[in-house]
XYZ file of C-alpha atoms in Angstrom:
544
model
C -12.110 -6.810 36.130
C -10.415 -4.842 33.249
C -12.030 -6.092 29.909
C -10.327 -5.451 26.653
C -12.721 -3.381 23.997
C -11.852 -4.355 20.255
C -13.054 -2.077 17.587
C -12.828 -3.311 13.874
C -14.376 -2.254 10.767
C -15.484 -5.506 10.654
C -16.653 -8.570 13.025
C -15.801 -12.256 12.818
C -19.132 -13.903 14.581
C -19.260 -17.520 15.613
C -20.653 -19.333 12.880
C -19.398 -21.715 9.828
C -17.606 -18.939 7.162
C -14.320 -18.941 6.822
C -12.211 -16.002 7.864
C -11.101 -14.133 4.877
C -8.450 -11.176 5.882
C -5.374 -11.257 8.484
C -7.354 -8.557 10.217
C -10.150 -11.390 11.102
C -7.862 -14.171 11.788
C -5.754 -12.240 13.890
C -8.566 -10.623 16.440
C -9.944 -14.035 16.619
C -6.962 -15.166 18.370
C -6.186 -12.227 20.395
C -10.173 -12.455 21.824
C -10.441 -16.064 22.022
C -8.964 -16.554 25.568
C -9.805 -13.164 27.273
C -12.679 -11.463 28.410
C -13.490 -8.897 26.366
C -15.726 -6.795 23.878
C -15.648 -6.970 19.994
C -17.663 -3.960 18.389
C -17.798 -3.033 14.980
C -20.262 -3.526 11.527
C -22.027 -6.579 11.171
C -22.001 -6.470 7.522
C -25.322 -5.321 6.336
C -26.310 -2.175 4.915
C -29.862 -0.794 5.717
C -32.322 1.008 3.305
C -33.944 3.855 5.811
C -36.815 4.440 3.694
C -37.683 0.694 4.547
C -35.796 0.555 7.947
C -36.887 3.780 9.724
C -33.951 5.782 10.409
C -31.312 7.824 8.227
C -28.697 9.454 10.562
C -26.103 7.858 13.192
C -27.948 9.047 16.117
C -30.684 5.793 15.796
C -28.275 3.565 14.502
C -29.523 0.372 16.516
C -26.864 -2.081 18.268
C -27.149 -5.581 18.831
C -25.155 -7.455 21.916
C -24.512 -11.223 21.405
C -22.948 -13.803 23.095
C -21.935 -17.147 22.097
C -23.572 -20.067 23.688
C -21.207 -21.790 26.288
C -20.635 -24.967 24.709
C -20.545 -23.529 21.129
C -19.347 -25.647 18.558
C -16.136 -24.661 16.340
C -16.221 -22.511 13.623
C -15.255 -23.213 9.713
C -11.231 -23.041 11.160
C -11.940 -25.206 13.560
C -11.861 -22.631 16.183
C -13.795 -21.986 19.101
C -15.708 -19.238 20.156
C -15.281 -17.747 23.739
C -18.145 -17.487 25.427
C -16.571 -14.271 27.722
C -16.719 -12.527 24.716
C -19.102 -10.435 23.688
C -20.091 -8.933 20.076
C -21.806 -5.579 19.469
C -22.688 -4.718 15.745
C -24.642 -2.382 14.165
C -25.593 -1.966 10.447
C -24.598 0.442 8.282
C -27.406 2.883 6.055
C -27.378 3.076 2.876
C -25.465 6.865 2.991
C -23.470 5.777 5.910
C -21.939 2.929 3.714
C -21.562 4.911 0.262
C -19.780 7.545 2.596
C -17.893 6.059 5.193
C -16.996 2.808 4.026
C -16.707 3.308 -0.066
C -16.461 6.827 -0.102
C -13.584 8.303 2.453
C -11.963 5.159 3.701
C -11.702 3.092 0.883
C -12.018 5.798 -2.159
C -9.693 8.526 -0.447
C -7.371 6.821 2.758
C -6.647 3.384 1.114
C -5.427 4.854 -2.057
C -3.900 7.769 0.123
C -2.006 4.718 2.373
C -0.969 2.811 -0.137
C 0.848 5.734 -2.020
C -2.121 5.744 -5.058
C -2.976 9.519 -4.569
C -4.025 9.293 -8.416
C -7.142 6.694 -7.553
C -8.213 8.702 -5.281
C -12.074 10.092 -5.272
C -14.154 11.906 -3.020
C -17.460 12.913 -3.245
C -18.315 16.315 -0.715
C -20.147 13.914 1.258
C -17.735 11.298 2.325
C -15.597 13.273 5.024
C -18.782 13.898 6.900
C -19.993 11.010 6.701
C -16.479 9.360 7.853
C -16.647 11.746 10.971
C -20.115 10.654 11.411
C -19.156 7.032 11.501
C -16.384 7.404 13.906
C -19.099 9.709 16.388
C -21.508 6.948 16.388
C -19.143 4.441 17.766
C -17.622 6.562 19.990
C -21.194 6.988 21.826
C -21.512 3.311 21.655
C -18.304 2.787 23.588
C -19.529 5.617 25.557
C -22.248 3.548 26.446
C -20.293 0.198 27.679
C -17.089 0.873 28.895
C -16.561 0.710 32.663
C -13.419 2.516 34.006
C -10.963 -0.040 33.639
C -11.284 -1.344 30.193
C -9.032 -0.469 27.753
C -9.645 0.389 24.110
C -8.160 -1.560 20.949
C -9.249 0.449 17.923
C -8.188 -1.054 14.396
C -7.536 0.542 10.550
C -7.746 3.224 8.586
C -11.620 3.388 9.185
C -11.520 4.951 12.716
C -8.396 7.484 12.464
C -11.204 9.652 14.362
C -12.800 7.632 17.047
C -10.569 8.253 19.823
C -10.819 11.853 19.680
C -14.637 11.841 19.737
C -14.033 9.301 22.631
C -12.083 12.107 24.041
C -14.863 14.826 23.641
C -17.431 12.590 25.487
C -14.984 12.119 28.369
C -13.882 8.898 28.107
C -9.699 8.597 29.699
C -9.303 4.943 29.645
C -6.177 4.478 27.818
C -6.972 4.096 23.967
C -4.916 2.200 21.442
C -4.700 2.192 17.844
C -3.023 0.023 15.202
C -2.848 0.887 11.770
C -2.798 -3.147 9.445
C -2.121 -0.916 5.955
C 1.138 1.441 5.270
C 1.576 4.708 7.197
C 2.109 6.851 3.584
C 5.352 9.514 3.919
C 4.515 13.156 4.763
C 4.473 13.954 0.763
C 1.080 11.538 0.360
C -0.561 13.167 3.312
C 0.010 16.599 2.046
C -2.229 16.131 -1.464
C -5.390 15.544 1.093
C -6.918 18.648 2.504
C -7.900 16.739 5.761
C -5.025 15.382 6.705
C -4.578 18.480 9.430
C -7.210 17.446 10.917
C -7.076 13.577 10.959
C -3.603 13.868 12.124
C -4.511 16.353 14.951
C -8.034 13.737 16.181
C -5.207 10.335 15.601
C -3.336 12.361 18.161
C -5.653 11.549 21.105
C -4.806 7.861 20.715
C -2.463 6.868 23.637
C -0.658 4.543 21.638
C -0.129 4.264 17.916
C 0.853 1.014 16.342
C 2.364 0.710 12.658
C 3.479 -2.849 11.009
C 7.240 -1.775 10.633
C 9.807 0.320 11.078
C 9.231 2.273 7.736
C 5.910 2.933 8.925
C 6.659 4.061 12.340
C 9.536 6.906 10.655
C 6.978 8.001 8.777
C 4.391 8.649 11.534
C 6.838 10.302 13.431
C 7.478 12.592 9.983
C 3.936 13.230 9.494
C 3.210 13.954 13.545
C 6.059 16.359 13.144
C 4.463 18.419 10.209
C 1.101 18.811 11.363
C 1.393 18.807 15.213
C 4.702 21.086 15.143
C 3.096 23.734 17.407
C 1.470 21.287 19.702
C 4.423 20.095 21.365
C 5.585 21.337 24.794
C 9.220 20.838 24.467
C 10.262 24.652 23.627
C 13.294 23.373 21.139
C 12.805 22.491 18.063
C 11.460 19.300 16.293
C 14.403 17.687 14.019
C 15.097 15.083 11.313
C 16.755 12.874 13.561
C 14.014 12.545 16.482
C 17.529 12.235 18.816
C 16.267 15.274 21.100
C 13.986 15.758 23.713
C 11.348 16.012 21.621
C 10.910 12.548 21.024
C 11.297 10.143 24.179
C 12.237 6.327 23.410
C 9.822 4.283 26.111
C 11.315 0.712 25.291
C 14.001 -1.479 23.448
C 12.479 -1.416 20.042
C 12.996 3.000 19.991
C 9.446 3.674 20.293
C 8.888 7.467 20.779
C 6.254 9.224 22.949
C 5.154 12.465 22.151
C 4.274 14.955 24.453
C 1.441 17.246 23.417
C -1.315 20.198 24.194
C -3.838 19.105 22.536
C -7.313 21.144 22.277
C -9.079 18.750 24.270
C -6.195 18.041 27.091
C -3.613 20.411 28.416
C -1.295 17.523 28.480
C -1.363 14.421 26.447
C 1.138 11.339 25.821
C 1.324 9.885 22.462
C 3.374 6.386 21.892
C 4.438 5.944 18.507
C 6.220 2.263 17.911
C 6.318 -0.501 15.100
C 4.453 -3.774 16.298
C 5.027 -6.472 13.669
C 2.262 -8.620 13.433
C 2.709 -12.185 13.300
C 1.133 -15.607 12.622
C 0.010 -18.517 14.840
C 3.213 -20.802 13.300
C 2.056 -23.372 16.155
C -1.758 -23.795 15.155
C -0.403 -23.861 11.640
C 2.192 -26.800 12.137
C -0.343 -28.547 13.999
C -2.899 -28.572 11.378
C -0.046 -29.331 8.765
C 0.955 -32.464 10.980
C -2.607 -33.784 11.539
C -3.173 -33.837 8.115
C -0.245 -34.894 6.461
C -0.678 -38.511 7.481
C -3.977 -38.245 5.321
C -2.615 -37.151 1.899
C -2.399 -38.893 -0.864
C 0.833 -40.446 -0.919
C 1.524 -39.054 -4.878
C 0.929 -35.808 -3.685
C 3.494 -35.613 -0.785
C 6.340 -33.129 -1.620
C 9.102 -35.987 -0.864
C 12.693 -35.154 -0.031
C 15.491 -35.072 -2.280
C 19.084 -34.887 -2.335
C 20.392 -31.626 -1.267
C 22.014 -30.724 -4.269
C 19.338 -32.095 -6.859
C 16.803 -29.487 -8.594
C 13.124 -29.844 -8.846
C 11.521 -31.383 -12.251
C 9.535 -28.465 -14.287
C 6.404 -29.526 -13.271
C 6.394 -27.436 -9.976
C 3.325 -25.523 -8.120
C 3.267 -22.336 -7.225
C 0.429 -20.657 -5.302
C -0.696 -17.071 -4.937
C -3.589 -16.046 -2.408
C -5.148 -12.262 -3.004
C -7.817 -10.125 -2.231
C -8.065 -8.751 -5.536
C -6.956 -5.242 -5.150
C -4.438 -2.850 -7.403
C -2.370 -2.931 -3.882
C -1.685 -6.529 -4.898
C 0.048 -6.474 -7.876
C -2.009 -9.364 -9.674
C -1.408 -7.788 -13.083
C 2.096 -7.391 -12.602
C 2.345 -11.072 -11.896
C 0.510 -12.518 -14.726
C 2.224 -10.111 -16.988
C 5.859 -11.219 -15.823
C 4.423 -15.178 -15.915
C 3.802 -15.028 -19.334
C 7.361 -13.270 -19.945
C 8.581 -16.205 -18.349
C 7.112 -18.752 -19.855
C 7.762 -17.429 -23.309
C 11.648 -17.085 -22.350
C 12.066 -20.488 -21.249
C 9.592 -22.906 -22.946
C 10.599 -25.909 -20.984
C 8.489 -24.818 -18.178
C 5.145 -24.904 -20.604
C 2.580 -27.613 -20.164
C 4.736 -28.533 -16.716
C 4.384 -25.625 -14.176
C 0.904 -24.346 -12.832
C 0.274 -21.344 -11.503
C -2.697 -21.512 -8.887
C -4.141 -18.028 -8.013
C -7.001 -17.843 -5.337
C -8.180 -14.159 -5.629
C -11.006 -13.058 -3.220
C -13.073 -10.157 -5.307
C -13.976 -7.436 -2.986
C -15.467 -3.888 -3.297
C -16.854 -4.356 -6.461
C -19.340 -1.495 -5.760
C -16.264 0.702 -6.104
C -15.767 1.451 -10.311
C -11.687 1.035 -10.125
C -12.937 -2.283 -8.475
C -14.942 -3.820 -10.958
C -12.453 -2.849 -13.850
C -9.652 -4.358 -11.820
C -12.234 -7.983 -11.441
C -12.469 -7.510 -15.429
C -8.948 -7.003 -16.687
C -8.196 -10.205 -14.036
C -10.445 -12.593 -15.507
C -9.610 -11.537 -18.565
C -5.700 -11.608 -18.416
C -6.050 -15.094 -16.862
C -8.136 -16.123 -19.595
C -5.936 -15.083 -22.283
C -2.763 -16.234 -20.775
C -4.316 -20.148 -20.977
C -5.425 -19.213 -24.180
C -1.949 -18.679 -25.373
C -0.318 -21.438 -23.886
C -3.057 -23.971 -24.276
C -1.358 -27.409 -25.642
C -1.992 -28.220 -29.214
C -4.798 -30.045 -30.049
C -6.807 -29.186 -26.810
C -9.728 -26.818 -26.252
C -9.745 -24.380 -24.028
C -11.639 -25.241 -20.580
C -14.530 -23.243 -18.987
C -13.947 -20.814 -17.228
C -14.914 -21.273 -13.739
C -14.537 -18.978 -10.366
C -14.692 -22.133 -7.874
C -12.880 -24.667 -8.837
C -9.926 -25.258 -5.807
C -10.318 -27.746 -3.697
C -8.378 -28.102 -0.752
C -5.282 -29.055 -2.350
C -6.563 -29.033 -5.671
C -6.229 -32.261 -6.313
C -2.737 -32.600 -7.635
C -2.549 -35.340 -9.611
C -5.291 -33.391 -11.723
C -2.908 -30.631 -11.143
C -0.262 -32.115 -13.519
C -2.071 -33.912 -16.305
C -4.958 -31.047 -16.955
C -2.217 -28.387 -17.672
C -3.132 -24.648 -17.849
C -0.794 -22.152 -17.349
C -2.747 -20.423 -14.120
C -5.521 -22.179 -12.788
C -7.614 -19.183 -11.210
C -10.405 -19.674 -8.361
C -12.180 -17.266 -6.078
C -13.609 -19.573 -3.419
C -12.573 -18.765 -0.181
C -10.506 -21.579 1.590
C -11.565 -22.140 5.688
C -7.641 -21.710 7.490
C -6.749 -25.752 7.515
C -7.849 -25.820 3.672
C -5.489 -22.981 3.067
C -2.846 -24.010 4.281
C -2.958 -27.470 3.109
C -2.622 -26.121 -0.290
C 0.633 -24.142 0.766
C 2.356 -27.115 2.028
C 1.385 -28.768 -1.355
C 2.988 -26.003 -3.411
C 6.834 -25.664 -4.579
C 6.668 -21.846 -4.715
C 4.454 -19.101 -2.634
C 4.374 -15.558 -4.642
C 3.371 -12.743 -3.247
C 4.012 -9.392 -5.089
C 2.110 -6.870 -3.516
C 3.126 -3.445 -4.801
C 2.251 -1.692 -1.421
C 1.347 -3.729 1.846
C 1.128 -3.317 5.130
C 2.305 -6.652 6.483
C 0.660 -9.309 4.279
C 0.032 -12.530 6.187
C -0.211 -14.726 3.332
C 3.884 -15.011 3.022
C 3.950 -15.648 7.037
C 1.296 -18.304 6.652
C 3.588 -19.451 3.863
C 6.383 -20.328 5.421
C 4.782 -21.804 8.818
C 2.779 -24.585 6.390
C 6.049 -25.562 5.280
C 7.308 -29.576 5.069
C 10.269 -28.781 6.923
C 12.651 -31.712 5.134
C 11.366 -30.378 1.844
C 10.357 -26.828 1.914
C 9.042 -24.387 -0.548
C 10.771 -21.332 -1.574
C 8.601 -17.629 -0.757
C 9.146 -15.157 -3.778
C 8.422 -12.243 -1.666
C 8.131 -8.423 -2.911
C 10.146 -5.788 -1.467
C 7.692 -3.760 -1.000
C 5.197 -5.875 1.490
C 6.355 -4.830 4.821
C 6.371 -8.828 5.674
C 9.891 -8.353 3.315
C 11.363 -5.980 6.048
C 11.566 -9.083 8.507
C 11.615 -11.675 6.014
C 14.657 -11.210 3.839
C 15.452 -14.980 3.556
C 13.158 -15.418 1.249
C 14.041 -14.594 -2.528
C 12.923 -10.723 -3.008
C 11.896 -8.926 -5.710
C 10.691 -6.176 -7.268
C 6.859 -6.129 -8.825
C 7.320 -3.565 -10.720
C 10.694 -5.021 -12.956
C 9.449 -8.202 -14.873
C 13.086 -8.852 -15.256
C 13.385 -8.975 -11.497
C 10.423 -11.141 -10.788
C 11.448 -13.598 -14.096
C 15.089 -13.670 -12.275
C 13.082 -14.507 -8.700
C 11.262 -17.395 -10.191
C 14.290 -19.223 -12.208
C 15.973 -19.152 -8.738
C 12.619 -20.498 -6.676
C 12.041 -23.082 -9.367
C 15.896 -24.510 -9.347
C 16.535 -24.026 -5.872
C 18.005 -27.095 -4.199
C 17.167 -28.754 -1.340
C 20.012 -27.813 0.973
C 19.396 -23.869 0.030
C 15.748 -24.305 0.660
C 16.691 -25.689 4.315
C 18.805 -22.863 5.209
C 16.421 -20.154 4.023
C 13.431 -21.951 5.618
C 15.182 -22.392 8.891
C 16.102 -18.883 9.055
C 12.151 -17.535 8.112
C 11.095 -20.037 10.403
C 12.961 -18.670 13.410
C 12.045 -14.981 12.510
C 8.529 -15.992 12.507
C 8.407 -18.113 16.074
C 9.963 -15.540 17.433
C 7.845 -12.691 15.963
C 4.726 -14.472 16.336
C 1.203 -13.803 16.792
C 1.201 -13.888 20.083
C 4.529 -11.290 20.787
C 2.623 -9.136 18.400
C -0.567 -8.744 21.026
C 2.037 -9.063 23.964
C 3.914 -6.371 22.939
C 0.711 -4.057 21.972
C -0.949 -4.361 25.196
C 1.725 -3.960 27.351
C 2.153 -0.044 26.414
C -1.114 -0.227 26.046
C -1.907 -1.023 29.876
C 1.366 0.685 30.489
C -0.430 3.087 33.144
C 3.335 4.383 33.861
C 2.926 5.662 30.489
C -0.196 7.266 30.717
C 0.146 10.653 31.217
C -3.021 12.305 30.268
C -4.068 14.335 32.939
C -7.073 14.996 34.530
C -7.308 18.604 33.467
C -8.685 16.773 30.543
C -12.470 18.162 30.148
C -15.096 15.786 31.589
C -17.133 16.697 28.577
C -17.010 19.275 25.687
């Protein structure tokens, strides 16, 4: 039987942490009813002085299964037992090279259109390419001739080339969960010849939206312009032969002689990935009954505005993708320009630190804590002191009552909430902000919307440059990088009424049931075991 082979950087295991990261929550449900393989780094990063080894080759792997009755999880999920995990460790070099160094020092920036944080070390492409060799001789190892390969992010651009060179023709797919840059980002990185050339081997290639797809195609174009076998030539418009649609959504396969295979089909399409909007409603509706009754959002009049004292809520990894600066900035602008707001409206960010090895990391984690800091400072009321400053202080819904009469202008915590918790808090809060200045999807204002009191919904301020805002344009957009534009976004969040909020709800609603988690798998897979599609042949080498 054909088993499905997930590669990720990283692996959610059965056990009681909560799943931080779309990337995490989405695999989980894509594996949990299937039999099927999950490979990827377990987390921990060896010393090989102390642990014996210091090159991929003697990386060791660990298979694990969960136990058949196994218990649920933090999310209240449960594991599949027909799934199994392989990890490995990282080394100390493998994980200053691979991980920090080239994919999250040179590609992230690189992706997100940051060329000028970008920093590499003469080390790091090596020891990317090294990376993406060792688990190409894992899969090597375990694949039987039907499975089918799901490789995931911007850590294993490589993989299925070195896949390729060990003679592996099982059809190989690839989505990429962060922005696919334009051509003129890709051209300031001396490797990007050959990292286009080895993503080339994929069979299909998977972007989050339609932006992202054009510029694939652009980028293909550049680098692989003499590797197509169509003897016209390539254009702007990708209406010739060049370019084949292969479904509805004008998905293009690309026909190319590659160095490794005479003849090679590459799918290029835009797979929107979704959320789980009936998990979400159902943990919404089993808990609701539960709640305080003070803190239920109740219904109103459909022409009748909110009082002041509104929440909203904003949920980051704390990255300079994420535009947390830009947000606290334009929050203070606000609340200087209208005053009424002060001591009424909270702002509750939960930021997850992450990376913090990385320098432009652990200044970002500084100038947070310290912007927050200063921003209660400012608006503290008269007469009060200022409160400690503490990283883990949200609760599930935070309390609200406490919410209201301990006012501070952003209440800041970095304790990761299980799923339920999460969204909990989003159906207790008036307003969900996200104002990423570059993202790939961003889950968060899906997740949003779905934890929504349908007879009195919140209002998403969404930024138009998250690629959730290309499917999403109900909600109110703006721009991150105009505090005018975000202080004009909020006024109209904040005094919203009812009747509005329906009709804009409704509407994100519908995209996102009908966009959902699951369409987003369905519609990946079936290219993927599209074996009409496949049209690598078998002059392919066995090995190389």
């Amino acid at each position: 039987m054909s088993r499905l082979i997930v590669l990720s950087n990283r692996v959610k295991m059965p056990d009681n942490n909560p799943m931080a990261g779309g990337l995490a929550v989405a695999l989980h449900d894509v594996l949990i009813e299937n039999p099927s393989i999950w490979m990827g780094w377990n987390g921990k990063i060896l010393d090989p002085c102390v642990d014996g080894f210091n090159d991929c080759a003697t990386n060791a792997f660990s298979s694990s299964k969960p136990p058949t009755l196994a218990s649920a999880d933090a999310d209240g999920q449960r594991a599949n037992p027909k799934v199994t995990y392989i990890t490995t460790a990282l080394t100390t070099k493998q994980y200053q090279h691979f991980y920090c160094g080239f994919a999250n020092n040179v590609l992230w920036p690189l992706l997100h259109e940051q060329a000028n944080l970008i920093s590499q070390a003469p080390q790091d492409y090596a020891g990317y390419q090294a990376v993406n060799r060792l688990f190409a001789r894992q899969l090597k190892k375990v694949i039987e001739p039907d499975d089918v390969i799901w490789v995931h992010d911007y850590h294993f651009l490589s993989v299925a080339h070195y896949c390729r060179q060990l003679g592996i023709n099982n059809r190989i797919g690839f989505f990429l969960h962060i922005p696919f840059a334009p051509l003129a980002f890709w051209q300031q990185l001396n490797q990007s010849p050959e990292l286009i050339e080895h993503l080339a081997h994929y069979d299909v290639l998977g972007t989050q939206t339609q932006q992202d797809k054009t510029n694939a195609i652009a980028v293909f174009q550049h680098y692989l312009n003499g590797r197509f076998l169509q003897h016209s030539p390539l254009n702007e418009s990708y209406n010739s032969q060049d370019f084949t649609p292969f479904n509805r959504f004008a998905g293009v396969q690309l026909t190319l002689n590659l160095d490794l295979c005479a003849t090679h089909c590459l799918a290029i399409n835009a797979y929107p990935i979704g959320v789980n909007v009936a998990k979400i409603q159902q943990q919404i509706t089993r808990s609701s009954s539960h709640l305080p009754s003070q803190t239920v959002k109740h219904p109103q009049q459909k022409n009748v505005i909110k009082p002041a004292a509104q929440q909203i809520i904003a949920v980051d990894r704390i990255d300079y993708s994420k535009g947390l600066l830009e947000r606290f900035s334009a929050y203070r602008y606000f609340l200087q320009q209208y005053p009424l707001y002060q001591n009424q409206l909270k702002l509750l960010q939960i930021a997850c630190p992450s990376r913090l090895d990385l320098p432009v990391y652990r200044r970002l984690y500084d100038n947070v804590k310290q912007t927050v800091r200063g921003i209660n400072q400012q608006f503290l009321p008269n007469g009060e002191q200022m409160p400690t400053f503490k990283t883990d202080d949200c609760s599930a819904h935070h309390k609200a009552n406490d919410f209201i009469n301990n006012w501070q202008a952003i209440t800041y915590s970095e304790k990761v909430l299980n799923h339920k918790a999460l969204m909990k808090a989003f159906w207790h809060s008036d307003i969900g902000w996200v104002n990423s200045l570059k993202d790939g999807m961003n889950l968060v204002a899906k997740e949003y919307i779905a934890a929504q009191n349908p007879e009195n919904p919140g209002v998403l301020m969404l930024s138009r440059y998250a690629g959730a805002a290309e499917q999403m344009q109900a909600a109110v957009i703006i721009d991150p990088h105009q505090p005018k534009s975000i202080i004009h976004g909020l006024k109209t969040a904040l005094e919203m009424p009812l009747a509005q909020r329906k009709e804009r709800y409704q509407a994100l609603l519908q995209g996102l049931q009908q966009d959902n988690l699951h369409a987003w798998q369905q519609d990946f897979l079936d290219d993927l075991y599209d074996v009409k599609s496949h049209h690598t042949t078998k002059e392919c080498p066995a090995t190389v």
